[in-house]
């Protein structure tokens, strides 16, 4: 008989799988980082820096205040733990996933990358690769000067890449170059994989596509705790490999047969779901965290709504007059529920964490403003900001201002 989970049970399973039941260390170490990465699997990268860059935030949400140099060391120093690739969107992934990305890389080599359709300019790609091989760690701007790529023209908002940058991104998508790190301007620094990926990983044979599907589904299931076939396919964006749901189902069936996945029904879900055999099913989860718009818990918006009853959309790309909540809005997780959302901005010149808007969910508990105020103080300290200033937008703003101990601004 198929096991049934209530929505609340599935929610707690998902949060525990993501590390929200783990005790926070007073001073997070590389060991804490490893444990947290084992939960999330990947860390999505995004260039928006209105608060803090996206890849730092899931670590903070789970570990609490930590030295961000942990991530730099994990990405650049031996033994290298993580490397950038298109493992979800642009993301840091464990280096041992590199062989399982070979099918994705081969697909990009064949059809080009959607943002860098340059595969037909074979001479340029070869020239750029030769320069990287000869010079070692370089940025696109470095190579623009020697390869002759056209400078970026800032014609409009969005991606304005030189031809050299497009070639580098194509080569990265193909796995012919890798990301050795980021410079102070947050530009990718490229090198050949032999100087980035540990030899023990790089020398591994390419797994079959079936083996890769199983491994990605297995990792997705561990990070999700419980999920549908769609959830498991989306976690590592397997559609980039042109893997359809019909191709994911045999991988799921294999893992069910092996006892790694357990078929379950989840209250309110209209699709079969699968519980990882190692997933914890806690009676309670006592989390308190602000979640980045790029946090794995809220990646897949329909899943977030099914689990938490929380309708969430990022409004960065929405014209200001049409925004409902604000530019950079973070859900507030308290216990095992999304109880509020806040629009945040780090004003570094004035050393202020700005809260232009704060909005409570319909069933938010009475302590929401107090708990959110405490979390905002912690966040401000981590960001090295002196004060928190609460604006007037949103039904939670007055109570939050009082909880912060000052009137709204």
C-alpha positions as YAML, in Angstrom:
chain: A
units: angstrom
residues:
- id: 1
  name: UNK
  ca: [0.00, 0.00, 0.00]
- id: 2
  name: UNK
  ca: [1.35, 3.44, -0.96]
- id: 3
  name: UNK
  ca: [2.26, 5.58, 2.03]
- id: 4
  name: UNK
  ca: [0.43, 8.89, 2.40]
- id: 5
  name: UNK
  ca: [1.96, 12.11, 3.73]
- id: 6
  name: UNK
  ca: [0.01, 15.11, 4.86]
- id: 7
  name: UNK
  ca: [1.04, 18.41, 3.36]
- id: 8
  name: UNK
  ca: [2.55, 19.41, 6.73]
- id: 9
  name: UNK
  ca: [4.59, 16.20, 6.86]
- id: 10
  name: UNK
  ca: [5.85, 16.71, 3.29]
- id: 11
  name: UNK
  ca: [6.76, 20.30, 4.15]
- id: 12
  name: UNK
  ca: [8.82, 19.18, 7.15]
- id: 13
  name: UNK
  ca: [10.48, 16.42, 5.11]
- id: 14
  name: UNK
  ca: [11.49, 19.00, 2.48]
- id: 15
  name: UNK
  ca: [12.86, 21.46, 5.05]
- id: 16
  name: UNK
  ca: [14.82, 18.78, 6.91]
- id: 17
  name: UNK
  ca: [16.30, 17.55, 3.62]
- id: 18
  name: UNK
  ca: [17.45, 21.12, 2.90]
- id: 19
  name: UNK
  ca: [19.22, 21.41, 6.25]
- id: 20
  name: UNK
  ca: [16.76, 23.51, 8.22]
- id: 21
  name: UNK
  ca: [16.77, 21.03, 11.11]
- id: 22
  name: UNK
  ca: [20.57, 20.99, 11.42]
- id: 23
  name: UNK
  ca: [21.97, 22.77, 14.49]
- id: 24
  name: UNK
  ca: [23.82, 25.98, 13.68]
- id: 25
  name: UNK
  ca: [27.46, 26.12, 14.68]
- id: 26
  name: UNK
  ca: [28.59, 29.14, 16.67]
- id: 27
  name: UNK
  ca: [31.34, 29.67, 14.12]
- id: 28
  name: UNK
  ca: [30.61, 27.85, 10.85]
- id: 29
  name: UNK
  ca: [33.65, 26.02, 9.48]
- id: 30
  name: UNK
  ca: [34.48, 24.30, 6.20]
- id: 31
  name: UNK
  ca: [32.96, 21.20, 7.76]
- id: 32
  name: UNK
  ca: [29.72, 23.14, 8.24]
- id: 33
  name: UNK
  ca: [29.95, 24.28, 4.62]
- id: 34
  name: UNK
  ca: [30.38, 20.68, 3.42]
- id: 35
  name: UNK
  ca: [27.38, 19.55, 5.43]
- id: 36
  name: UNK
  ca: [25.23, 22.37, 4.07]
- id: 37
  name: UNK
  ca: [26.30, 21.80, 0.47]
- id: 38
  name: UNK
  ca: [25.46, 18.11, 0.88]
- id: 39
  name: UNK
  ca: [21.90, 19.23, 1.64]
- id: 40
  name: UNK
  ca: [21.42, 21.81, -1.13]
- id: 41
  name: UNK
  ca: [23.50, 19.98, -3.76]
- id: 42
  name: UNK
  ca: [24.05, 23.18, -5.76]
- id: 43
  name: UNK
  ca: [24.14, 26.93, -5.14]
- id: 44
  name: UNK
  ca: [22.56, 29.06, -7.84]
- id: 45
  name: UNK
  ca: [24.57, 32.09, -8.96]
- id: 46
  name: UNK
  ca: [23.00, 35.39, -9.93]
- id: 47
  name: UNK
  ca: [24.62, 38.76, -10.56]
- id: 48
  name: UNK
  ca: [21.99, 40.87, -8.73]
- id: 49
  name: UNK
  ca: [23.67, 42.41, -5.69]
- id: 50
  name: UNK
  ca: [20.96, 44.59, -4.19]
- id: 51
  name: UNK
  ca: [21.24, 42.67, -0.92]
- id: 52
  name: UNK
  ca: [23.86, 39.91, -1.18]
- id: 53
  name: UNK
  ca: [24.77, 37.77, -4.17]
- id: 54
  name: UNK
  ca: [22.47, 34.80, -4.54]
- id: 55
  name: UNK
  ca: [24.97, 31.99, -3.94]
- id: 56
  name: UNK
  ca: [25.89, 33.29, -0.49]
- id: 57
  name: UNK
  ca: [22.33, 33.45, 0.82]
- id: 58
  name: UNK
  ca: [21.28, 29.75, 1.02]
- id: 59
  name: UNK
  ca: [24.38, 29.10, 3.11]
- id: 60
  name: UNK
  ca: [23.47, 31.98, 5.43]
- id: 61
  name: UNK
  ca: [19.84, 30.82, 5.68]
- id: 62
  name: UNK
  ca: [21.00, 27.42, 6.94]
- id: 63
  name: UNK
  ca: [24.32, 28.14, 8.69]
- id: 64
  name: UNK
  ca: [23.68, 31.58, 10.10]
- id: 65
  name: UNK
  ca: [26.36, 34.29, 9.98]
- id: 66
  name: UNK
  ca: [29.47, 32.85, 8.36]
- id: 67
  name: UNK
  ca: [32.69, 33.99, 6.75]
- id: 68
  name: UNK
  ca: [31.97, 34.18, 3.01]
- id: 69
  name: UNK
  ca: [35.61, 33.32, 2.38]
- id: 70
  name: UNK
  ca: [34.54, 29.72, 3.03]
- id: 71
  name: UNK
  ca: [32.82, 29.70, -0.36]
- id: 72
  name: UNK
  ca: [35.79, 31.30, -2.12]
- id: 73
  name: UNK
  ca: [38.15, 28.70, -0.65]
- id: 74
  name: UNK
  ca: [35.80, 25.86, -1.61]
- id: 75
  name: UNK
  ca: [35.67, 27.15, -5.19]
- id: 76
  name: UNK
  ca: [39.33, 28.06, -5.73]
- id: 77
  name: UNK
  ca: [41.69, 26.32, -3.30]
- id: 78
  name: UNK
  ca: [42.75, 22.69, -3.17]
- id: 79
  name: UNK
  ca: [41.09, 20.41, -2.46]
- id: 80
  name: UNK
  ca: [38.55, 22.16, -4.71]
- id: 81
  name: UNK
  ca: [35.08, 21.24, -3.52]
- id: 82
  name: UNK
  ca: [32.85, 23.12, -5.95]
- id: 83
  name: UNK
  ca: [33.00, 24.48, -9.47]
- id: 84
  name: UNK
  ca: [30.71, 26.62, -11.60]
- id: 85
  name: UNK
  ca: [28.61, 25.06, -14.32]
- id: 86
  name: UNK
  ca: [25.06, 25.04, -15.66]
- id: 87
  name: UNK
  ca: [23.98, 22.45, -13.08]
- id: 88
  name: UNK
  ca: [20.69, 24.20, -12.33]
- id: 89
  name: UNK
  ca: [20.96, 27.61, -13.89]
- id: 90
  name: UNK
  ca: [24.46, 29.00, -13.47]
- id: 91
  name: UNK
  ca: [25.47, 27.35, -10.21]
- id: 92
  name: UNK
  ca: [28.23, 26.07, -8.01]
- id: 93
  name: UNK
  ca: [28.13, 22.28, -7.99]
- id: 94
  name: UNK
  ca: [30.31, 19.62, -6.31]
- id: 95
  name: UNK
  ca: [33.32, 18.88, -8.52]
- id: 96
  name: UNK
  ca: [32.41, 15.19, -8.61]
- id: 97
  name: UNK
  ca: [29.40, 16.08, -10.77]
- id: 98
  name: UNK
  ca: [31.68, 17.11, -13.65]
- id: 99
  name: UNK
  ca: [31.62, 13.66, -15.35]
- id: 100
  name: UNK
  ca: [27.81, 13.58, -15.08]
- id: 101
  name: UNK
  ca: [27.62, 16.90, -16.92]
- id: 102
  name: UNK
  ca: [29.42, 15.51, -19.99]
- id: 103
  name: UNK
  ca: [26.15, 14.72, -21.80]
- id: 104
  name: UNK
  ca: [24.99, 18.29, -21.20]
- id: 105
  name: UNK
  ca: [28.35, 19.58, -22.43]
- id: 106
  name: UNK
  ca: [28.22, 17.43, -25.56]
- id: 107
  name: UNK
  ca: [24.71, 18.69, -26.25]
- id: 108
  name: UNK
  ca: [25.87, 22.31, -26.09]
- id: 109
  name: UNK
  ca: [28.83, 21.47, -28.31]
- id: 110
  name: UNK
  ca: [26.42, 20.13, -30.93]
- id: 111
  name: UNK
  ca: [23.70, 22.73, -30.85]
- id: 112
  name: UNK
  ca: [25.35, 25.78, -29.26]
- id: 113
  name: UNK
  ca: [24.33, 27.60, -26.10]
- id: 114
  name: UNK
  ca: [21.13, 29.63, -26.07]
- id: 115
  name: UNK
  ca: [23.01, 32.73, -24.89]
- id: 116
  name: UNK
  ca: [26.10, 32.18, -27.00]
- id: 117
  name: UNK
  ca: [25.14, 30.83, -30.37]
- id: 118
  name: UNK
  ca: [28.69, 30.89, -31.64]
- id: 119
  name: UNK
  ca: [29.38, 27.28, -32.59]
- id: 120
  name: UNK
  ca: [29.40, 28.24, -36.26]
- id: 121
  name: UNK
  ca: [32.33, 30.60, -35.58]
- id: 122
  name: UNK
  ca: [34.69, 27.68, -35.12]
- id: 123
  name: UNK
  ca: [37.83, 29.71, -35.85]
- id: 124
  name: UNK
  ca: [37.07, 32.20, -33.09]
- id: 125
  name: UNK
  ca: [36.29, 29.45, -30.57]
- id: 126
  name: UNK
  ca: [39.55, 27.67, -31.42]
- id: 127
  name: UNK
  ca: [41.51, 30.91, -31.16]
- id: 128
  name: UNK
  ca: [40.01, 31.76, -27.78]
- id: 129
  name: UNK
  ca: [40.64, 28.24, -26.45]
- id: 130
  name: UNK
  ca: [44.27, 28.40, -27.59]
- id: 131
  name: UNK
  ca: [44.73, 31.71, -25.75]
- id: 132
  name: UNK
  ca: [43.24, 30.30, -22.55]
- id: 133
  name: UNK
  ca: [45.45, 27.22, -22.82]
- id: 134
  name: UNK
  ca: [48.55, 29.38, -23.27]
- id: 135
  name: UNK
  ca: [47.82, 32.18, -20.81]
- id: 136
  name: UNK
  ca: [46.05, 30.40, -17.98]
- id: 137
  name: UNK
  ca: [43.49, 32.23, -15.85]
- id: 138
  name: UNK
  ca: [41.88, 35.01, -17.89]
- id: 139
  name: UNK
  ca: [38.68, 37.04, -18.06]
- id: 140
  name: UNK
  ca: [36.77, 37.89, -21.22]
- id: 141
  name: UNK
  ca: [38.07, 41.47, -20.96]
- id: 142
  name: UNK
  ca: [41.64, 40.18, -20.86]
- id: 143
  name: UNK
  ca: [41.11, 38.26, -24.10]
- id: 144
  name: UNK
  ca: [39.18, 41.05, -25.81]
- id: 145
  name: UNK
  ca: [42.47, 42.93, -26.01]
- id: 146
  name: UNK
  ca: [44.36, 40.11, -27.73]
- id: 147
  name: UNK
  ca: [41.77, 38.18, -29.71]
- id: 148
  name: UNK
  ca: [40.03, 41.23, -31.12]
- id: 149
  name: UNK
  ca: [36.54, 40.66, -29.82]
- id: 150
  name: UNK
  ca: [34.26, 43.63, -30.23]
- id: 151
  name: UNK
  ca: [33.86, 45.59, -26.99]
- id: 152
  name: UNK
  ca: [30.56, 45.31, -25.20]
- id: 153
  name: UNK
  ca: [28.06, 47.90, -26.39]
- id: 154
  name: UNK
  ca: [25.71, 48.99, -23.61]
- id: 155
  name: UNK
  ca: [22.77, 49.47, -25.90]
- id: 156
  name: UNK
  ca: [20.06, 48.37, -23.46]
- id: 157
  name: UNK
  ca: [19.50, 46.58, -20.18]
- id: 158
  name: UNK
  ca: [20.53, 42.94, -20.28]
- id: 159
  name: UNK
  ca: [23.38, 40.86, -21.59]
- id: 160
  name: UNK
  ca: [25.72, 42.76, -23.88]
- id: 161
  name: UNK
  ca: [28.56, 40.37, -24.58]
- id: 162
  name: UNK
  ca: [31.59, 40.77, -26.80]
- id: 163
  name: UNK
  ca: [32.25, 38.03, -29.34]
- id: 164
  name: UNK
  ca: [35.12, 36.83, -27.15]
- id: 165
  name: UNK
  ca: [32.80, 36.53, -24.15]
- id: 166
  name: UNK
  ca: [30.31, 34.57, -26.24]
- id: 167
  name: UNK
  ca: [33.08, 32.22, -27.34]
- id: 168
  name: UNK
  ca: [34.20, 31.70, -23.74]
- id: 169
  name: UNK
  ca: [30.65, 30.98, -22.62]
- id: 170
  name: UNK
  ca: [30.21, 28.50, -25.47]
- id: 171
  name: UNK
  ca: [33.48, 26.81, -24.49]
- id: 172
  name: UNK
  ca: [32.35, 26.72, -20.86]
- id: 173
  name: UNK
  ca: [29.01, 25.20, -21.81]
- id: 174
  name: UNK
  ca: [30.91, 22.57, -23.82]
- id: 175
  name: UNK
  ca: [33.30, 21.84, -20.96]
- id: 176
  name: UNK
  ca: [36.34, 22.93, -22.98]
- id: 177
  name: UNK
  ca: [37.08, 25.61, -20.39]
- id: 178
  name: UNK
  ca: [36.13, 25.80, -16.72]
- id: 179
  name: UNK
  ca: [35.67, 28.62, -14.22]
- id: 180
  name: UNK
  ca: [38.73, 29.00, -12.02]
- id: 181
  name: UNK
  ca: [37.09, 31.70, -9.90]
- id: 182
  name: UNK
  ca: [35.63, 35.22, -9.93]
- id: 183
  name: UNK
  ca: [37.51, 38.52, -9.77]
- id: 184
  name: UNK
  ca: [36.61, 41.57, -7.68]
- id: 185
  name: UNK
  ca: [34.24, 42.75, -10.44]
- id: 186
  name: UNK
  ca: [32.41, 39.39, -10.28]
- id: 187
  name: UNK
  ca: [33.68, 38.47, -13.75]
- id: 188
  name: UNK
  ca: [34.34, 34.83, -14.48]
- id: 189
  name: UNK
  ca: [37.99, 33.82, -14.63]
- id: 190
  name: UNK
  ca: [38.43, 31.00, -17.15]
- id: 191
  name: UNK
  ca: [41.04, 28.28, -17.50]
- id: 192
  name: UNK
  ca: [41.26, 24.86, -19.08]
- id: 193
  name: UNK
  ca: [39.64, 22.04, -17.06]
- id: 194
  name: UNK
  ca: [42.99, 20.31, -16.47]
- id: 195
  name: UNK
  ca: [44.02, 23.26, -14.28]
- id: 196
  name: UNK
  ca: [40.68, 23.55, -12.48]
- id: 197
  name: UNK
  ca: [39.10, 20.11, -12.02]
- id: 198
  name: UNK
  ca: [41.00, 17.59, -9.86]
- id: 199
  name: UNK
  ca: [42.67, 14.93, -12.01]
- id: 200
  name: UNK
  ca: [40.92, 12.12, -10.13]
- id: 201
  name: UNK
  ca: [37.57, 13.59, -11.27]
- id: 202
  name: UNK
  ca: [38.62, 14.65, -14.76]
- id: 203
  name: UNK
  ca: [40.04, 11.21, -15.55]
- id: 204
  name: UNK
  ca: [36.82, 9.38, -14.79]
- id: 205
  name: UNK
  ca: [35.04, 7.84, -17.80]
- id: 206
  name: UNK
  ca: [31.87, 9.51, -18.96]
- id: 207
  name: UNK
  ca: [28.86, 7.71, -17.46]
- id: 208
  name: UNK
  ca: [26.10, 6.53, -19.75]
- id: 209
  name: UNK
  ca: [23.11, 8.84, -20.10]
- id: 210
  name: UNK
  ca: [21.05, 6.31, -18.10]
- id: 211
  name: UNK
  ca: [23.62, 6.35, -15.29]
- id: 212
  name: UNK
  ca: [23.68, 10.15, -15.34]
- id: 213
  name: UNK
  ca: [19.88, 10.32, -15.15]
- id: 214
  name: UNK
  ca: [19.88, 8.01, -12.15]
- id: 215
  name: UNK
  ca: [22.60, 9.98, -10.39]
- id: 216
  name: UNK
  ca: [20.94, 13.35, -10.94]
- id: 217
  name: UNK
  ca: [17.55, 12.00, -9.85]
- id: 218
  name: UNK
  ca: [19.19, 10.39, -6.80]
- id: 219
  name: UNK
  ca: [20.81, 13.68, -5.76]
- id: 220
  name: UNK
  ca: [17.65, 15.65, -6.43]
- id: 221
  name: UNK
  ca: [15.65, 13.24, -4.29]
- id: 222
  name: UNK
  ca: [18.09, 13.60, -1.39]
- id: 223
  name: UNK
  ca: [17.91, 17.40, -1.61]
- id: 224
  name: UNK
  ca: [14.15, 17.50, -2.00]
- id: 225
  name: UNK
  ca: [13.33, 14.77, 0.53]
- id: 226
  name: UNK
  ca: [10.07, 14.21, -1.31]
- id: 227
  name: UNK
  ca: [9.07, 15.24, -4.81]
- id: 228
  name: UNK
  ca: [7.24, 14.41, -8.00]
- id: 229
  name: UNK
  ca: [8.96, 13.29, -11.20]
- id: 230
  name: UNK
  ca: [8.76, 16.92, -12.37]
- id: 231
  name: UNK
  ca: [10.47, 18.12, -9.15]
- id: 232
  name: UNK
  ca: [13.23, 15.54, -9.53]
- id: 233
  name: UNK
  ca: [13.83, 16.44, -13.18]
- id: 234
  name: UNK
  ca: [13.91, 20.18, -12.50]
- id: 235
  name: UNK
  ca: [16.43, 20.22, -9.62]
- id: 236
  name: UNK
  ca: [19.40, 19.72, -11.95]
- id: 237
  name: UNK
  ca: [17.54, 21.17, -14.94]
- id: 238
  name: UNK
  ca: [17.67, 17.90, -16.84]
- id: 239
  name: UNK
  ca: [15.74, 19.48, -19.68]
- id: 240
  name: UNK
  ca: [19.08, 21.08, -20.63]
- id: 241
  name: UNK
  ca: [20.11, 17.52, -21.57]
- id: 242
  name: UNK
  ca: [16.91, 17.21, -23.61]
- id: 243
  name: UNK
  ca: [15.79, 14.67, -21.01]
- id: 244
  name: UNK
  ca: [12.00, 14.46, -20.99]
- id: 245
  name: UNK
  ca: [9.84, 13.24, -18.12]
- id: 246
  name: UNK
  ca: [9.41, 9.96, -19.98]
- id: 247
  name: UNK
  ca: [13.18, 9.46, -19.78]
- id: 248
  name: UNK
  ca: [13.29, 10.36, -16.08]
- id: 249
  name: UNK
  ca: [10.68, 7.78, -15.14]
- id: 250
  name: UNK
  ca: [12.94, 4.75, -15.83]
- id: 251
  name: UNK
  ca: [15.59, 6.30, -13.53]
- id: 252
  name: UNK
  ca: [12.94, 6.75, -10.85]
- id: 253
  name: UNK
  ca: [11.72, 3.17, -11.36]
- id: 254
  name: UNK
  ca: [15.28, 1.86, -10.99]
- id: 255
  name: UNK
  ca: [15.72, 3.77, -7.73]
- id: 256
  name: UNK
  ca: [12.34, 2.51, -6.47]
- id: 257
  name: UNK
  ca: [13.38, -1.06, -7.29]
- id: 258
  name: UNK
  ca: [16.66, -0.49, -5.44]
- id: 259
  name: UNK
  ca: [14.77, 0.78, -2.41]
- id: 260
  name: UNK
  ca: [16.28, 4.28, -2.58]
- id: 261
  name: UNK
  ca: [12.95, 5.92, -3.42]
- id: 262
  name: UNK
  ca: [9.60, 5.08, -1.86]
- id: 263
  name: UNK
  ca: [6.38, 5.91, -3.77]
- id: 264
  name: UNK
  ca: [4.10, 8.11, -1.67]
- id: 265
  name: UNK
  ca: [1.00, 10.20, -2.01]
- id: 266
  name: UNK
  ca: [1.04, 13.74, -0.69]
- id: 267
  name: UNK
  ca: [-2.12, 15.48, 0.43]
- id: 268
  name: UNK
  ca: [-3.24, 17.97, -2.22]
- id: 269
  name: UNK
  ca: [-0.79, 16.79, -4.88]
- id: 270
  name: UNK
  ca: [-2.34, 15.40, -8.04]
- id: 271
  name: UNK
  ca: [0.80, 13.50, -9.12]
- id: 272
  name: UNK
  ca: [2.66, 10.52, -7.63]
- id: 273
  name: UNK
  ca: [5.54, 11.52, -5.37]
- id: 274
  name: UNK
  ca: [8.70, 9.79, -4.18]
- id: 275
  name: UNK
  ca: [10.25, 9.89, -0.72]
- id: 276
  name: UNK
  ca: [14.00, 9.35, -0.38]
- id: 277
  name: UNK
  ca: [14.68, 6.41, 1.92]
- id: 278
  name: UNK
  ca: [17.03, 8.49, 4.10]
- id: 279
  name: UNK
  ca: [14.66, 11.44, 4.40]
- id: 280
  name: UNK
  ca: [13.87, 12.48, 7.95]
- id: 281
  name: UNK
  ca: [10.23, 12.95, 8.89]
- id: 282
  name: UNK
  ca: [10.47, 15.24, 11.92]
- id: 283
  name: UNK
  ca: [7.49, 16.10, 14.08]
- id: 284
  name: UNK
  ca: [8.56, 19.72, 14.15]
- id: 285
  name: UNK
  ca: [10.95, 22.04, 12.34]
- id: 286
  name: UNK
  ca: [11.97, 25.17, 14.24]
- id: 287
  name: UNK
  ca: [13.51, 27.20, 11.44]
- id: 288
  name: UNK
  ca: [13.87, 30.96, 11.25]
- id: 289
  name: UNK
  ca: [15.31, 32.14, 7.98]
- id: 290
  name: UNK
  ca: [15.04, 34.64, 5.17]
- id: 291
  name: UNK
  ca: [15.16, 32.84, 1.83]
- id: 292
  name: UNK
  ca: [16.77, 34.26, -1.29]
- id: 293
  name: UNK
  ca: [14.60, 34.31, -4.43]
- id: 294
  name: UNK
  ca: [17.17, 31.78, -5.72]
- id: 295
  name: UNK
  ca: [16.97, 29.40, -2.75]
- id: 296
  name: UNK
  ca: [16.29, 25.74, -3.66]
- id: 297
  name: UNK
  ca: [13.22, 25.76, -1.40]
- id: 298
  name: UNK
  ca: [11.52, 28.30, -3.68]
- id: 299
  name: UNK
  ca: [13.12, 27.47, -7.07]
- id: 300
  name: UNK
  ca: [10.09, 25.69, -8.41]
- id: 301
  name: UNK
  ca: [7.23, 28.07, -7.65]
- id: 302
  name: UNK
  ca: [4.41, 25.51, -8.08]
- id: 303
  name: UNK
  ca: [6.14, 23.15, -5.63]
- id: 304
  name: UNK
  ca: [6.50, 26.02, -3.13]
- id: 305
  name: UNK
  ca: [2.80, 26.75, -3.44]
- id: 306
  name: UNK
  ca: [1.85, 23.08, -3.04]
- id: 307
  name: UNK
  ca: [4.06, 22.62, 0.02]
- id: 308
  name: UNK
  ca: [3.59, 25.93, 1.81]
- id: 309
  name: UNK
  ca: [0.46, 27.48, 0.33]
- id: 310
  name: UNK
  ca: [2.75, 30.38, -0.54]
- id: 311
  name: UNK
  ca: [2.34, 32.10, -3.91]
- id: 312
  name: UNK
  ca: [5.70, 33.60, -4.81]
- id: 313
  name: UNK
  ca: [7.03, 35.36, -7.88]
- id: 314
  name: UNK
  ca: [10.24, 37.35, -8.28]
- id: 315
  name: UNK
  ca: [9.50, 40.90, -9.47]
- id: 316
  name: UNK
  ca: [12.97, 42.08, -10.49]
- id: 317
  name: UNK
  ca: [11.91, 42.03, -14.13]
- id: 318
  name: UNK
  ca: [8.48, 43.57, -13.50]
- id: 319
  name: UNK
  ca: [8.17, 47.34, -14.17]
- id: 320
  name: UNK
  ca: [8.01, 49.18, -10.84]
- id: 321
  name: UNK
  ca: [4.38, 50.38, -11.13]
- id: 322
  name: UNK
  ca: [3.24, 46.78, -11.60]
- id: 323
  name: UNK
  ca: [5.18, 45.25, -8.70]
- id: 324
  name: UNK
  ca: [2.99, 43.88, -5.92]
- id: 325
  name: UNK
  ca: [5.59, 43.45, -3.18]
- id: 326
  name: UNK
  ca: [8.85, 44.99, -4.38]
- id: 327
  name: UNK
  ca: [12.10, 44.58, -6.30]
- id: 328
  name: UNK
  ca: [14.00, 42.01, -4.21]
- id: 329
  name: UNK
  ca: [11.55, 40.20, -1.97]
- id: 330
  name: UNK
  ca: [12.58, 37.39, 0.37]
- id: 331
  name: UNK
  ca: [10.15, 34.90, 1.93]
- id: 332
  name: UNK
  ca: [10.40, 34.60, 5.72]
- id: 333
  name: UNK
  ca: [10.39, 31.03, 6.99]
- id: 334
  name: UNK
  ca: [9.34, 30.57, 10.61]
- id: 335
  name: UNK
  ca: [8.95, 27.09, 12.04]
- id: 336
  name: UNK
  ca: [7.81, 25.12, 9.02]
- id: 337
  name: UNK
  ca: [5.72, 27.86, 7.40]
- id: 338
  name: UNK
  ca: [6.25, 30.85, 5.13]
- id: 339
  name: UNK
  ca: [4.73, 33.53, 7.34]
- id: 340
  name: UNK
  ca: [5.79, 36.77, 5.62]
- id: 341
  name: UNK
  ca: [7.82, 38.37, 2.85]
- id: 342
  name: UNK
  ca: [10.08, 41.43, 2.93]
- id: 343
  name: UNK
  ca: [11.52, 43.70, 0.29]
- id: 344
  name: UNK
  ca: [15.18, 44.26, 1.19]
- id: 345
  name: UNK
  ca: [18.05, 46.42, 0.01]
- id: 346
  name: UNK
  ca: [21.54, 46.90, 1.45]
- id: 347
  name: UNK
  ca: [22.44, 50.59, 1.39]
- id: 348
  name: UNK
  ca: [26.18, 50.14, 1.83]
- id: 349
  name: UNK
  ca: [27.06, 53.82, 1.58]
- id: 350
  name: UNK
  ca: [24.90, 54.64, 4.60]
- id: 351
  name: UNK
  ca: [25.44, 51.23, 6.25]
- id: 352
  name: UNK
  ca: [21.68, 50.59, 6.46]
- id: 353
  name: UNK
  ca: [19.61, 47.50, 5.73]
- id: 354
  name: UNK
  ca: [16.52, 49.00, 4.09]
- id: 355
  name: UNK
  ca: [13.17, 47.26, 4.41]
- id: 356
  name: UNK
  ca: [10.93, 49.17, 1.99]
- id: 357
  name: UNK
  ca: [8.05, 46.73, 2.48]
- id: 358
  name: UNK
  ca: [6.96, 43.95, 4.87]
- id: 359
  name: UNK
  ca: [3.92, 41.77, 4.26]
- id: 360
  name: UNK
  ca: [2.37, 39.11, 6.51]
- id: 361
  name: UNK
  ca: [0.74, 35.93, 5.23]
- id: 362
  name: UNK
  ca: [-2.93, 35.42, 6.23]
- id: 363
  name: UNK
  ca: [-2.15, 32.88, 8.97]
- id: 364
  name: UNK
  ca: [1.03, 34.51, 10.27]
- id: 365
  name: UNK
  ca: [1.44, 33.97, 14.02]
- id: 366
  name: UNK
  ca: [1.46, 36.90, 16.44]
- id: 367
  name: UNK
  ca: [5.22, 36.61, 16.99]
- id: 368
  name: UNK
  ca: [6.02, 37.10, 13.28]
- id: 369
  name: UNK
  ca: [7.12, 40.75, 13.58]
- id: 370
  name: UNK
  ca: [9.29, 40.03, 16.64]
- id: 371
  name: UNK
  ca: [10.99, 37.02, 15.02]
- id: 372
  name: UNK
  ca: [11.46, 38.84, 11.72]
- id: 373
  name: UNK
  ca: [13.02, 41.80, 13.53]
- id: 374
  name: UNK
  ca: [15.52, 39.47, 15.19]
- id: 375
  name: UNK
  ca: [16.36, 37.87, 11.86]
- id: 376
  name: UNK
  ca: [16.84, 41.26, 10.19]
- id: 377
  name: UNK
  ca: [19.23, 42.35, 12.95]
- id: 378
  name: UNK
  ca: [21.27, 39.16, 12.42]
- id: 379
  name: UNK
  ca: [21.29, 39.70, 8.66]
- id: 380
  name: UNK
  ca: [22.41, 43.33, 9.05]
- id: 381
  name: UNK
  ca: [25.30, 42.29, 11.30]
- id: 382
  name: UNK
  ca: [26.38, 39.62, 8.81]
- id: 383
  name: UNK
  ca: [26.30, 42.18, 6.00]
- id: 384
  name: UNK
  ca: [28.29, 44.59, 8.18]
- id: 385
  name: UNK
  ca: [25.48, 47.15, 8.19]
- id: 386
  name: UNK
  ca: [24.93, 49.31, 11.25]
- id: 387
  name: UNK
  ca: [21.16, 49.73, 11.31]
- id: 388
  name: UNK
  ca: [17.85, 48.44, 9.94]
- id: 389
  name: UNK
  ca: [15.33, 50.95, 8.57]
- id: 390
  name: UNK
  ca: [11.75, 49.77, 8.05]
- id: 391
  name: UNK
  ca: [9.66, 51.56, 5.45]
- id: 392
  name: UNK
  ca: [5.91, 52.02, 5.40]
- id: 393
  name: UNK
  ca: [4.73, 49.60, 2.70]
- id: 394
  name: UNK
  ca: [2.88, 46.45, 3.68]
- id: 395
  name: UNK
  ca: [0.53, 45.36, 6.44]
- id: 396
  name: UNK
  ca: [3.41, 44.00, 8.56]
- id: 397
  name: UNK
  ca: [5.46, 47.20, 8.41]
- id: 398
  name: UNK
  ca: [3.94, 49.00, 11.46]
- id: 399
  name: UNK
  ca: [4.42, 45.99, 13.78]
- id: 400
  name: UNK
  ca: [7.88, 45.34, 12.38]
- id: 401
  name: UNK
  ca: [8.89, 48.96, 12.98]
- id: 402
  name: UNK
  ca: [7.75, 48.67, 16.61]
- id: 403
  name: UNK
  ca: [9.60, 45.35, 17.01]
- id: 404
  name: UNK
  ca: [12.75, 47.00, 15.68]
- id: 405
  name: UNK
  ca: [12.32, 49.67, 18.33]
- id: 406
  name: UNK
  ca: [11.96, 52.66, 16.06]
- id: 407
  name: UNK
  ca: [9.21, 54.30, 13.96]
- id: 408
  name: UNK
  ca: [8.96, 53.50, 10.28]
- id: 409
  name: UNK
  ca: [10.88, 55.71, 7.85]
...
